[in-house]
Short mmCIF file of C-alpha atoms and ligand atoms in Angstrom, two decimals:
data_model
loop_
_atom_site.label_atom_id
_atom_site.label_comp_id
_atom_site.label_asym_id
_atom_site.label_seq_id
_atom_site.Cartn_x
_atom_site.Cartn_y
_atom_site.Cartn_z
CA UNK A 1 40.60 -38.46 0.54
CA UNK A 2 41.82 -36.03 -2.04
CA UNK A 3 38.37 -35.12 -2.29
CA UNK A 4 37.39 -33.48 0.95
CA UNK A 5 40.72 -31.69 0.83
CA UNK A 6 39.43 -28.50 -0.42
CA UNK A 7 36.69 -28.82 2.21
CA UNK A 8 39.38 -28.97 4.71
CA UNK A 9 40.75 -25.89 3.84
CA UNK A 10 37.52 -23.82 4.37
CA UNK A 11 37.78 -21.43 7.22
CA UNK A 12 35.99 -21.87 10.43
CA UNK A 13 33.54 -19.48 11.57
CA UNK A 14 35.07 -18.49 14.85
CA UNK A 15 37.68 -17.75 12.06
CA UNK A 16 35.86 -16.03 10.16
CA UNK A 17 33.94 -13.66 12.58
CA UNK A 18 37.19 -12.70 14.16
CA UNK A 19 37.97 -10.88 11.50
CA UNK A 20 38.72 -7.11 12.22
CA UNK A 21 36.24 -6.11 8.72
CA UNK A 22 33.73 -8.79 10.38
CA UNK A 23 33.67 -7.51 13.93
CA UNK A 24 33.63 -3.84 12.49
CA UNK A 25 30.30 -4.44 11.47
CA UNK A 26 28.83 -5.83 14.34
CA UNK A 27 26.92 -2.20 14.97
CA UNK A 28 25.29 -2.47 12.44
CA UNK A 29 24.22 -5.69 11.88
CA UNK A 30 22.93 -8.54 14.02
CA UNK A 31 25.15 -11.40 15.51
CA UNK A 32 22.60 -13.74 13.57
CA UNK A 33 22.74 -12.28 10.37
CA UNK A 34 26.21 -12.21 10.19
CA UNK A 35 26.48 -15.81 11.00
CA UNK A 36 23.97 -16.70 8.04
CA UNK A 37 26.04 -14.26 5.92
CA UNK A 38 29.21 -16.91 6.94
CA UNK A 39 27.47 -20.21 6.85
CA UNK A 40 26.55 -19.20 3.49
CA UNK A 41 29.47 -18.72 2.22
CA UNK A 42 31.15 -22.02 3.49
CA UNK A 43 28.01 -23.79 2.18
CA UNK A 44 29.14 -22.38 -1.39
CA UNK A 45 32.53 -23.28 -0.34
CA UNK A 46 31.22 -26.84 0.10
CA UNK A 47 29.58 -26.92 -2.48
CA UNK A 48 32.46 -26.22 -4.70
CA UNK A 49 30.79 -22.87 -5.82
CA UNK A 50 33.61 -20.93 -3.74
CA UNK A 51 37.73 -21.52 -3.33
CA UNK A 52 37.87 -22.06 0.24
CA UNK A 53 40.69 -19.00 -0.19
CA UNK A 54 37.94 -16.82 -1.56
CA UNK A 55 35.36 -17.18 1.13
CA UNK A 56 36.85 -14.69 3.81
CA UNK A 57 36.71 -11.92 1.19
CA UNK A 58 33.01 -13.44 0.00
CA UNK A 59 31.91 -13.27 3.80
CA UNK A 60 33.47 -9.35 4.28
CA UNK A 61 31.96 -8.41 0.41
CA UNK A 62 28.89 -9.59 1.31
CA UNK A 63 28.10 -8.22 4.58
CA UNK A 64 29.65 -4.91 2.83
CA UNK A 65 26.60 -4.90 0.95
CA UNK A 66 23.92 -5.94 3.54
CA UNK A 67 21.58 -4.11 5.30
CA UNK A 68 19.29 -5.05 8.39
CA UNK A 69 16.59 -4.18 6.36
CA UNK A 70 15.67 -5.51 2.85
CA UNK A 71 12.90 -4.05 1.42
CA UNK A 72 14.27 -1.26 -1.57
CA UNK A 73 12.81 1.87 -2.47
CA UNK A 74 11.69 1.52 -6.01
CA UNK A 75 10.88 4.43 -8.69
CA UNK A 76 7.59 3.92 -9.65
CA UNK A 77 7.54 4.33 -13.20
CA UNK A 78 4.51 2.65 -14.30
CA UNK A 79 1.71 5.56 -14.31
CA UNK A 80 -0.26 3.40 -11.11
CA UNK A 81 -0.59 5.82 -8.61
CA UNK A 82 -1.45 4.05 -5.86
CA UNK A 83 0.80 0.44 -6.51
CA UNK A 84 -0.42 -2.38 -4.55
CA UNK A 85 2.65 -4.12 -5.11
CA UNK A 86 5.09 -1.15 -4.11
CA UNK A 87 3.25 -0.47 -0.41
CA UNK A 88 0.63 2.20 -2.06
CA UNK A 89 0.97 5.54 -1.24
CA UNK A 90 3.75 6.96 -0.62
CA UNK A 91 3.98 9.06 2.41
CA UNK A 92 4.75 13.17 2.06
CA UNK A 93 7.72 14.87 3.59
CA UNK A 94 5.87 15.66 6.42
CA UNK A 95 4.40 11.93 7.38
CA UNK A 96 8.27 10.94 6.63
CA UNK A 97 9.83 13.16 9.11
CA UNK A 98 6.68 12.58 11.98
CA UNK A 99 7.59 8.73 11.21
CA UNK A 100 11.05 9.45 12.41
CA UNK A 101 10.67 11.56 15.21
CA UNK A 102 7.60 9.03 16.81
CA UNK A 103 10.72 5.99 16.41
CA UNK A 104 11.55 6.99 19.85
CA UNK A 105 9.29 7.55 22.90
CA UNK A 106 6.55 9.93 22.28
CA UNK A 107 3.51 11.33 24.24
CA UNK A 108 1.28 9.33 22.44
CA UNK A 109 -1.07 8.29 25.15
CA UNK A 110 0.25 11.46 27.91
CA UNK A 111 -0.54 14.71 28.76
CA UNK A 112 2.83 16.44 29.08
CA UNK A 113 1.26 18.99 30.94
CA UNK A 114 0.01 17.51 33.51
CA UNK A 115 2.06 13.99 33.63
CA UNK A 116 -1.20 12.21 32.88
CA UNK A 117 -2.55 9.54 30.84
CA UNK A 118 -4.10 11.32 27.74
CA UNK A 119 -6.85 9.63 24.86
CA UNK A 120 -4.33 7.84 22.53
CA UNK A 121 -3.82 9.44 19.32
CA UNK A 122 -5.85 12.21 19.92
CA UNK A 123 -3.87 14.77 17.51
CA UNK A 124 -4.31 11.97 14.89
CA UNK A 125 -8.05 12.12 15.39
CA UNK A 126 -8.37 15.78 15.55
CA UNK A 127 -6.67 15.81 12.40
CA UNK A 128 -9.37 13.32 11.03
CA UNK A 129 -12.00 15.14 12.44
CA UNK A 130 -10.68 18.75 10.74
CA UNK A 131 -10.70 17.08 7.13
CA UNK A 132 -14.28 15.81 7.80
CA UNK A 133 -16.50 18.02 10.01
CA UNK A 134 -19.19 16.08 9.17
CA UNK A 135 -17.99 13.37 11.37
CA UNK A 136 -18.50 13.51 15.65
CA UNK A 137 -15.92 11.17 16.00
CA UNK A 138 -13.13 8.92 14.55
CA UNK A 139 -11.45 5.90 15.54
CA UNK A 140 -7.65 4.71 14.00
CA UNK A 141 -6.99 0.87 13.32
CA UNK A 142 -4.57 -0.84 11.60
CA UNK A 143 -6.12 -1.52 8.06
CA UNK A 144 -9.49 -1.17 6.18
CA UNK A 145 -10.43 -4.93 6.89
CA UNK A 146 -9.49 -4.67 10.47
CA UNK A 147 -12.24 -1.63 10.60
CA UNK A 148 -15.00 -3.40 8.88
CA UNK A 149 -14.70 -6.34 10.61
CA UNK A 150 -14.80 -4.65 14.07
CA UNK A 151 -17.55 -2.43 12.59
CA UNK A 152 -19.72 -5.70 12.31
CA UNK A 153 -18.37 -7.49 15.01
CA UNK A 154 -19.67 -4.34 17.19
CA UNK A 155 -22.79 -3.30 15.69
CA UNK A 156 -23.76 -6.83 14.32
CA UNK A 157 -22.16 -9.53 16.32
CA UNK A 158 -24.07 -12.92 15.40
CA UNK A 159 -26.84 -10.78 13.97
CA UNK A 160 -27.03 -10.28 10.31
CA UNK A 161 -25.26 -8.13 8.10
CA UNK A 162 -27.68 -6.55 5.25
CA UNK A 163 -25.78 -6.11 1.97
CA UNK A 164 -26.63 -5.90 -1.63
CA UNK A 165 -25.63 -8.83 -3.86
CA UNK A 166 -23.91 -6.03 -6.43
CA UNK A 167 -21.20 -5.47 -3.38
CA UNK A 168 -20.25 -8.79 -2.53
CA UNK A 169 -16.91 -7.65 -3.70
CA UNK A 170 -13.54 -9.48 -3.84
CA UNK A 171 -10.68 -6.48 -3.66
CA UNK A 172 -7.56 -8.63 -3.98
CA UNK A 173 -4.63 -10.06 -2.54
CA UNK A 174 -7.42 -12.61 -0.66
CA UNK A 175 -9.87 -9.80 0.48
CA UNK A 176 -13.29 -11.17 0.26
CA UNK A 177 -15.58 -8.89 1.36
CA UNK A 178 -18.07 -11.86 2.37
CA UNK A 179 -15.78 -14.06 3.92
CA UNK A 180 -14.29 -11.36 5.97
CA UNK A 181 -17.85 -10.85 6.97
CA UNK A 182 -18.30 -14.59 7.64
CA UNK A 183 -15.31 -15.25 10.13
CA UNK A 184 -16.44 -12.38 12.37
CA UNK A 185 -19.46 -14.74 13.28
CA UNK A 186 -21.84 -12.11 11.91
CA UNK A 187 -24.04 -13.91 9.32
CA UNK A 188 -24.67 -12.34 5.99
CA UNK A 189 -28.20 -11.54 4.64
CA UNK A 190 -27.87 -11.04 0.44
CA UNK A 191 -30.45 -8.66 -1.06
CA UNK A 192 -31.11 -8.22 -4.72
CA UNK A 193 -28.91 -9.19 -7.51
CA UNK A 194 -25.70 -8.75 -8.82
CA UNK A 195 -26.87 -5.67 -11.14
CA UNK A 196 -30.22 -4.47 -9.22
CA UNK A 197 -31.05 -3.86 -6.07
CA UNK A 198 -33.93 -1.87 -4.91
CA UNK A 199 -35.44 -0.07 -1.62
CA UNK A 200 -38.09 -2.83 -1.11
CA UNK A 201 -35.35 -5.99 -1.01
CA UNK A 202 -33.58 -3.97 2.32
CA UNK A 203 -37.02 -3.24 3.78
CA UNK A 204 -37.81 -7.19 3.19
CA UNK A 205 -35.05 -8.70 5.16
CA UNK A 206 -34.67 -5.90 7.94
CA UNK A 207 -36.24 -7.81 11.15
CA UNK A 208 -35.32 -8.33 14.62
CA UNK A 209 -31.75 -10.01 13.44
CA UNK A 210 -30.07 -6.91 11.81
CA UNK A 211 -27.16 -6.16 13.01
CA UNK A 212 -26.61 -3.18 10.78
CA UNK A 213 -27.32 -2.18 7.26
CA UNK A 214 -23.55 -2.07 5.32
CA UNK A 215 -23.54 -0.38 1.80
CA UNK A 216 -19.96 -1.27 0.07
CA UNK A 217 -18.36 1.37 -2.51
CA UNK A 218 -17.44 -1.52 -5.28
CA UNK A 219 -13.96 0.51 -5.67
CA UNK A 220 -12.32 -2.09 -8.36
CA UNK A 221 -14.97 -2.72 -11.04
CA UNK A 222 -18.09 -0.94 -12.45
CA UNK A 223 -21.00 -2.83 -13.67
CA UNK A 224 -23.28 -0.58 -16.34
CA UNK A 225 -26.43 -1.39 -18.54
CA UNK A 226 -29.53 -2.33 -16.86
CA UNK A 227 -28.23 -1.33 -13.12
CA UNK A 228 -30.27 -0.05 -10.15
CA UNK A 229 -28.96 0.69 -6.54
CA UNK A 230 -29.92 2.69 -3.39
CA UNK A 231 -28.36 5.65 -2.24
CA UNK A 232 -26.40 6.21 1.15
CA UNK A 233 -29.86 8.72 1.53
CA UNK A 234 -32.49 6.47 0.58
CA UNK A 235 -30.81 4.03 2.77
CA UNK A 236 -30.49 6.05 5.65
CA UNK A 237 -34.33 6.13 5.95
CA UNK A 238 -34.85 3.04 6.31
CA UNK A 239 -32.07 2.48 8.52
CA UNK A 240 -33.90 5.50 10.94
CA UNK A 241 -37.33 3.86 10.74
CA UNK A 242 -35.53 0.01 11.83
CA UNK A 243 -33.44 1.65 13.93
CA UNK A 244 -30.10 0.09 12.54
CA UNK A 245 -26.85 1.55 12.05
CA UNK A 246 -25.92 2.01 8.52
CA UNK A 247 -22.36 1.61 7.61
CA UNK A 248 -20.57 2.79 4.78
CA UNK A 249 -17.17 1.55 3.43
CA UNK A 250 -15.62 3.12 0.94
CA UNK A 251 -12.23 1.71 0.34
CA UNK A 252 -10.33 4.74 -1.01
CA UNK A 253 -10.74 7.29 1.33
CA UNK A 254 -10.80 10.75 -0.21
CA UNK A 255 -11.93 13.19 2.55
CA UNK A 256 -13.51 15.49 0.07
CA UNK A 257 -14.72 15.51 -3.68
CA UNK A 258 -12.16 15.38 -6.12
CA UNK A 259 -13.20 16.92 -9.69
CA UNK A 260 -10.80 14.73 -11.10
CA UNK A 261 -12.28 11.62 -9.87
CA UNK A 262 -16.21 12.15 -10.10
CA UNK A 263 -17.39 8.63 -9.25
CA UNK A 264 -15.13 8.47 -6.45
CA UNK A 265 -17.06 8.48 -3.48
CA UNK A 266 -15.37 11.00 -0.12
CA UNK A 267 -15.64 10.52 3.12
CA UNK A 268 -17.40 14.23 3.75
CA UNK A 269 -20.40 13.42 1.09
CA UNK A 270 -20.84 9.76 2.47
CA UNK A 271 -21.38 11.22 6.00
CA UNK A 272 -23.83 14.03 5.03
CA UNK A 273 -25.62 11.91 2.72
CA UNK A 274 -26.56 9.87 5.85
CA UNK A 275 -24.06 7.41 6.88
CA UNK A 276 -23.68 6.06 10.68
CA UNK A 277 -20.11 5.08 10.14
CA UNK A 278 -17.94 5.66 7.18
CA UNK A 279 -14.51 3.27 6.46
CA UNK A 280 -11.92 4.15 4.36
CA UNK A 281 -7.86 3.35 4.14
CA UNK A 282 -5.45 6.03 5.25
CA UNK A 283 -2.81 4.41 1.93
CA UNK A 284 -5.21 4.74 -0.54
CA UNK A 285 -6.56 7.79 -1.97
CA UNK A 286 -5.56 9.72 1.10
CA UNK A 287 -2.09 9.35 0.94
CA UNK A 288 -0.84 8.76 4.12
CA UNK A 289 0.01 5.16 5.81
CA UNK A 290 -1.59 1.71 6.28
CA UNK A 291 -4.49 2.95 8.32
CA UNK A 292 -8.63 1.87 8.89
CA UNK A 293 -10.30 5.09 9.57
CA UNK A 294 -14.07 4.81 10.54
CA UNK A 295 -15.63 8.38 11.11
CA UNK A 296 -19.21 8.93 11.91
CA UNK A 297 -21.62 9.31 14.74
CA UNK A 298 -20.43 9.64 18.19
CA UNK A 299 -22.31 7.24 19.90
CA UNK A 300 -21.96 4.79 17.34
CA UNK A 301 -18.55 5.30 17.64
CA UNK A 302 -17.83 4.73 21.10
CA UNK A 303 -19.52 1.30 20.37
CA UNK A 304 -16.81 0.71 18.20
CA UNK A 305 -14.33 1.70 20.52
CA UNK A 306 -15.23 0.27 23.28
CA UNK A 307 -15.67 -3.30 21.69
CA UNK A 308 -12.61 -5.61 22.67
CA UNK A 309 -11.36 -6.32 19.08
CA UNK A 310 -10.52 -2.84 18.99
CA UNK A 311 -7.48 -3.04 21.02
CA UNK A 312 -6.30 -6.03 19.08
CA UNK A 313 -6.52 -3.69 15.54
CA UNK A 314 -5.57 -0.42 17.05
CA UNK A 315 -3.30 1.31 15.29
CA UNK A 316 0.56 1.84 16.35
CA UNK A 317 2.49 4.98 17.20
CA UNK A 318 3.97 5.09 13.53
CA UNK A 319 0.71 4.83 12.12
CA UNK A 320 -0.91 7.74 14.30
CA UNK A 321 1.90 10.06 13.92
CA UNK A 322 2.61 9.60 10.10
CA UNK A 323 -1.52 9.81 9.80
CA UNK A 324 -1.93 13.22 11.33
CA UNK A 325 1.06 14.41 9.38
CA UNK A 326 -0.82 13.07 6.35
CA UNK A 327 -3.43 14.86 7.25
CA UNK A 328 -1.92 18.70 8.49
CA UNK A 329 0.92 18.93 5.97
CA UNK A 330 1.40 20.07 2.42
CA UNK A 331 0.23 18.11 -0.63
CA UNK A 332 0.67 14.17 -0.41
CA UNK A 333 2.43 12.58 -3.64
CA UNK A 334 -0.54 10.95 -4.09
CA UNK A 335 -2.35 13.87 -4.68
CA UNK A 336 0.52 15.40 -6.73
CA UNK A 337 1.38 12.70 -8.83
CA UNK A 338 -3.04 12.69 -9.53
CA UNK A 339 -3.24 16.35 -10.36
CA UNK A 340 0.43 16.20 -12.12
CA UNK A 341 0.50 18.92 -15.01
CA UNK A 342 0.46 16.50 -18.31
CA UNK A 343 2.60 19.49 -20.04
CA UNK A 344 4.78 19.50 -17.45
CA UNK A 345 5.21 15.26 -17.70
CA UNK A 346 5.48 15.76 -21.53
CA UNK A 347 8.79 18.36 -21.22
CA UNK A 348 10.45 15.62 -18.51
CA UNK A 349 9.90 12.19 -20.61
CA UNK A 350 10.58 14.28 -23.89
CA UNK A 351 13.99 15.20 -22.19
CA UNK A 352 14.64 11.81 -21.01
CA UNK A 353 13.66 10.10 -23.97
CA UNK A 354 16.13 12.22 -25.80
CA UNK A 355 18.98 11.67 -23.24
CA UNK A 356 18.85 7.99 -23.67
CA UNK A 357 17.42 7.66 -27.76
CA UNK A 358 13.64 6.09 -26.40
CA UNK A 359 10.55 7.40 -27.87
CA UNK A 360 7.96 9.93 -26.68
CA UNK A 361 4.70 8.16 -26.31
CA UNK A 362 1.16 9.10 -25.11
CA UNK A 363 0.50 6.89 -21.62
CA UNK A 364 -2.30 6.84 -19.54
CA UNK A 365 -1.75 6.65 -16.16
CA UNK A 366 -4.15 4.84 -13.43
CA UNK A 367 -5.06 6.04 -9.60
CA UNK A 368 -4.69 1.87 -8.95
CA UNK A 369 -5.07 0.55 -5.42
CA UNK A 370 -8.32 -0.80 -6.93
CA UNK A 371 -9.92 3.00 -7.11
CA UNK A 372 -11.82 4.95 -9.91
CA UNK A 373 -10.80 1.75 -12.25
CA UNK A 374 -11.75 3.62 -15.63
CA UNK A 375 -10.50 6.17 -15.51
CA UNK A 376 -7.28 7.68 -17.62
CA UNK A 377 -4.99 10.11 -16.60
CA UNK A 378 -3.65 11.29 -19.46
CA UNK A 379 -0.01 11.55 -19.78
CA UNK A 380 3.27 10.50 -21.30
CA UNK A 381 5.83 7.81 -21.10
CA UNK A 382 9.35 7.35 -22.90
CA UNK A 383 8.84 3.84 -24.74
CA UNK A 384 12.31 1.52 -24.89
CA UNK A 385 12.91 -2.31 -25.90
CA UNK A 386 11.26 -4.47 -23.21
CA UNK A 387 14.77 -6.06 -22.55
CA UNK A 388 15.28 -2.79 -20.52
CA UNK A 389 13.06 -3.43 -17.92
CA UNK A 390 15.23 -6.19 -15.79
CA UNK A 391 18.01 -4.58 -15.58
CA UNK A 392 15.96 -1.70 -14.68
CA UNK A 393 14.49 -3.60 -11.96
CA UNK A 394 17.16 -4.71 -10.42
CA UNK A 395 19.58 -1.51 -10.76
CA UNK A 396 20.60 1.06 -8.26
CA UNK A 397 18.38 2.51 -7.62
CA UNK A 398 15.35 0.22 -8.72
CA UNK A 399 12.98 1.35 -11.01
CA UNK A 400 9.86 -0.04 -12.02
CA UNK A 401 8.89 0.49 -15.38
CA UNK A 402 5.58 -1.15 -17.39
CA UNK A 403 5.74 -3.48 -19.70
CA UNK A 404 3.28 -3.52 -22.21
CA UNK A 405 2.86 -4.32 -26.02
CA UNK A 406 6.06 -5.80 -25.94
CA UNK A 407 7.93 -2.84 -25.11
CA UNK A 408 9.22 -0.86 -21.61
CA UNK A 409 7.16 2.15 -21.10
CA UNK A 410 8.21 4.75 -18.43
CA UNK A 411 5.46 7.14 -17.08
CA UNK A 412 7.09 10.14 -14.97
CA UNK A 413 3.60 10.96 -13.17
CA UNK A 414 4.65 8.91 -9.82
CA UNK A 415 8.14 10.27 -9.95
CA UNK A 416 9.08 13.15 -8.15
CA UNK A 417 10.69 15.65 -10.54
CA UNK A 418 13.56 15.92 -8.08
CA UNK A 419 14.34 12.07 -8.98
CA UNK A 420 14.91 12.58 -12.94
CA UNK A 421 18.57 12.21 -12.55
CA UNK A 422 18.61 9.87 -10.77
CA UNK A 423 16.06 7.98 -12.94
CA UNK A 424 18.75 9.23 -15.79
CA UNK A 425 21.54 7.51 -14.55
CA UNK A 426 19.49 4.46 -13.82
CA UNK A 427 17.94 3.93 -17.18
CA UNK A 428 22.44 4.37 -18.90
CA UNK A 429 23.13 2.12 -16.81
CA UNK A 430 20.06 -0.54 -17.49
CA UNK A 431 20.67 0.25 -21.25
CA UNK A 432 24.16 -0.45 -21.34
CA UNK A 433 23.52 -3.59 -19.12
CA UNK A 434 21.13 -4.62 -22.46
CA UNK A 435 24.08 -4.04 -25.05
CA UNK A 436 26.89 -5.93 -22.71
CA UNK A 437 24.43 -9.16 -22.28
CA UNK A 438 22.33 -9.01 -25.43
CA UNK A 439 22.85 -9.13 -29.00
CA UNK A 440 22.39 -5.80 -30.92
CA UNK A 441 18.85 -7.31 -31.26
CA UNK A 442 17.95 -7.25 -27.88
CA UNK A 443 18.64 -4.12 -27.56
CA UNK A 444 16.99 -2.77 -30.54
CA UNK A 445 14.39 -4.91 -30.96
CA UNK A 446 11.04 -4.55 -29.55
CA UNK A 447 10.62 -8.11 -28.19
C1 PLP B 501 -9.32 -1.56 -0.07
C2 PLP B 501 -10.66 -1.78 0.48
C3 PLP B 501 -10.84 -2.42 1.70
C4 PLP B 501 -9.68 -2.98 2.49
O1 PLP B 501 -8.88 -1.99 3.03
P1 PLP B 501 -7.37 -2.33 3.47
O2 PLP B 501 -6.87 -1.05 4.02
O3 PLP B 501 -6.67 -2.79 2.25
O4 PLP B 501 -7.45 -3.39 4.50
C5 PLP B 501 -12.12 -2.58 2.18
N1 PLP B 501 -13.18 -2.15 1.48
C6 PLP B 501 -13.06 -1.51 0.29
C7 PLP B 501 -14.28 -1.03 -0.42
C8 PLP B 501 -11.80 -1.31 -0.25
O5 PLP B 501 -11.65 -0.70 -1.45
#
């Protein structure tokens, strides 16, 4: 069988993993991944991909290359502040290093001083609480759904959840703000329409099956001309007189006003204007890590807390510690890369579009993450042929660049100015990555 002679000559795996560069790396990576790493390699071998003399060197190049984990920092040079697709925010120096340090064991439910069992997270909620002194309390869980849905799990249970037809909102990525509603048992109650929705169509359905009153910040769209809704104050009336709670979510979670962002609700204005319960994320507008935050009346609070679903959608040590660190250090990116100087991005993409022969264009930017969707944050971008972008992508290190109008836009606003050599060498080698594959079309072209 002439045939399976080259399959013949494939080396075993106990073969294989004996290997002095193979064992080396057992420290570093798992017994199971470095098995895949080898079957792999004798499937290729198999498949006649691979000389069965090649695949100890494949197996030992390969592993070289591998790390336990797989996900790859990116530089974010699309404008999008807040990228769904590239985990958000990204977290400051100080989140980063309280992210490392809680990686061990940490007192994050005991008193040091006195050996006891302390309230877990507390320095995370204090932290909270000193951002937003309007709120009594605050509670940590793991996302912005996870709060809302124990918000009406707790306050509505099979009761009904009042809600304006104009907030029936879908965010993305399979968030349905009714559905979510709907698998928590609680039952929905529609007022209004989608563009108006007055005083009088809450006071008509509040009865003895409110649960609570729930007013939705509709972060990802805006709907104008003939438009009516009630305020968190006007609301808050009504919500006294029925004695409901009234909950507020507001997605984005900026503690205080931002002048920058003047329809963006905060957290702070919500509460004084009235709310029971506020919700925001702790990755979008905030900056800091996948968090739900729900801030807001004491009492109503401990409702929430002491509900069971709250220990299933608590949040983790990683979460609390890179949260308060969010909170009590210096200025998030997020922040930075909002309020970044456009003079200042102008001087970096004009220098990089000279270093590498791209063009200085005008780019607006975008906060993204489904807040303040119109509007621009002026800026700048170096413009280059599209066929940039893979090789871009996929480079060392990876960069993320936009692609629009048939061309590859960079926007510095999301990069840290630290990075810019970095982003440098990337883009030579992406460009030169164009010429070697492409014709001298693809490269100059704009298509
Ligand atoms: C983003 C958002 C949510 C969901 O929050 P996650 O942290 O993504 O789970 C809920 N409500 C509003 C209004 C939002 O914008």
């Amino acid at each position: 069988m002439t045939r399976d002679e080259p399959r013949r000559r494939i080396p075993r795996t106990d073969q294989l993993l004996a290997q002095p560069d193979v064992q080396r790396e057992h420290g570093r990576l798992s017994e199971g991944r470095i098995r895949r790493i080898v079957q792999e390699a004798q499937e290729q071998a198999r498949r006649g991909e691979l000389a069965p003399e090649d695949v100890a060197e494949a197996v030992i190049n390969t592993i070289s290359v591998t790390d336990a984990a797989s996900l790859r920092p990116v530089l974010n040079a699309t404008g999008v502040v807040v990228h769904t697709n590239l985990g958000r925010a990204p977290l400051s120096d100080a989140a980063r290093a309280a992210l490392l340090a809680a990686a061990g064991y940490v007192d994050v439910e005991l008193d040091l001083a006195t050996g006891q069992r302390s309230r877990r997270g507390a320095a995370a909620r204090e932290a909270l609480l000193a951002v937003c002194p309007g709120a009594e309390d605050a509670l940590i869980v793991n996302n912005g759904a996870a709060a809302l849905v124990l918000a009406t799990t707790a306050l509505a249970g099979t009761g009904e959840v009042v809600i304006s037809r104009g907030e029936l909102i879908e965010i993305g990525a399979g968030f349905r703000l009714p559905d979510l509603i709907a698998s928590t048992g609680s039952r929905l109650r529609e007022v209004g329409t989608t563009n108006r929705t007055h005083l009088n169509d809450y006071a008509d359905a509040l009865g003895p099956d409110t649960g609570c009153l729930l007013k939705v910040h509709p972060s990802n769209f805006r709907i104008s001309g003939f438009t009516s809704g009630v305020d968190i104050g006007r609301l808050r009336g009504l919500a006294a007189e029925h004695g409901v709670p009234l909950v507020v979510d507001l997605g984005s979670g900026l503690p205080n006003r931002d002048l920058l962002l003047p329809d963006e609700p905060d957290l702070s204005g919500a509460l004084s204007a009235g709310a029971d319960v506020v919700i925001a994320s702790g990755d979008k507008l905030l900056g800091g890590p996948q968090a739900g935050l729900l801030l807001g009346r004491a009492e109503v609070i401990a409702r929430l807390a002491r509900h069971p679903l709250a220990r299933a959608v608590r949040a983790d040590k990683l979460t609390l510690a890179a949260l308060e660190a969010t909170l009590a250090g210096g200025p998030t990116p997020v922040a930075e890369a909002l309020h970044a100087d456009p003079d200042r991005l102008r001087e970096r993409a004009e220098r990089l579009a000279a270093a590498v022969g791209g063009e200085l264009v005008q780019h607006d930017g975008r906060v993204g993450g489904g807040g303040a969707p119109e509007v621009p944050l002026p800026g700048w971008a170096v413009r280059l042929p599209a066929a940039v972008a893979r090789p871009l992508r996929v480079g060392d290190p990876a960069v993320l660049p936009r692609v629009h109008g048939g061309a590859c836009l960079l926007d510095l606003r999301c990069i840290p100015e630290g990075e810019d050599e970095r982003l440098l060498t990337a883009l030579h080698s992406a460009i030169a990555a164009t010429r070697l594959a492409g014709s001298p079309n693809t490269a100059d072209g704009t298509g």
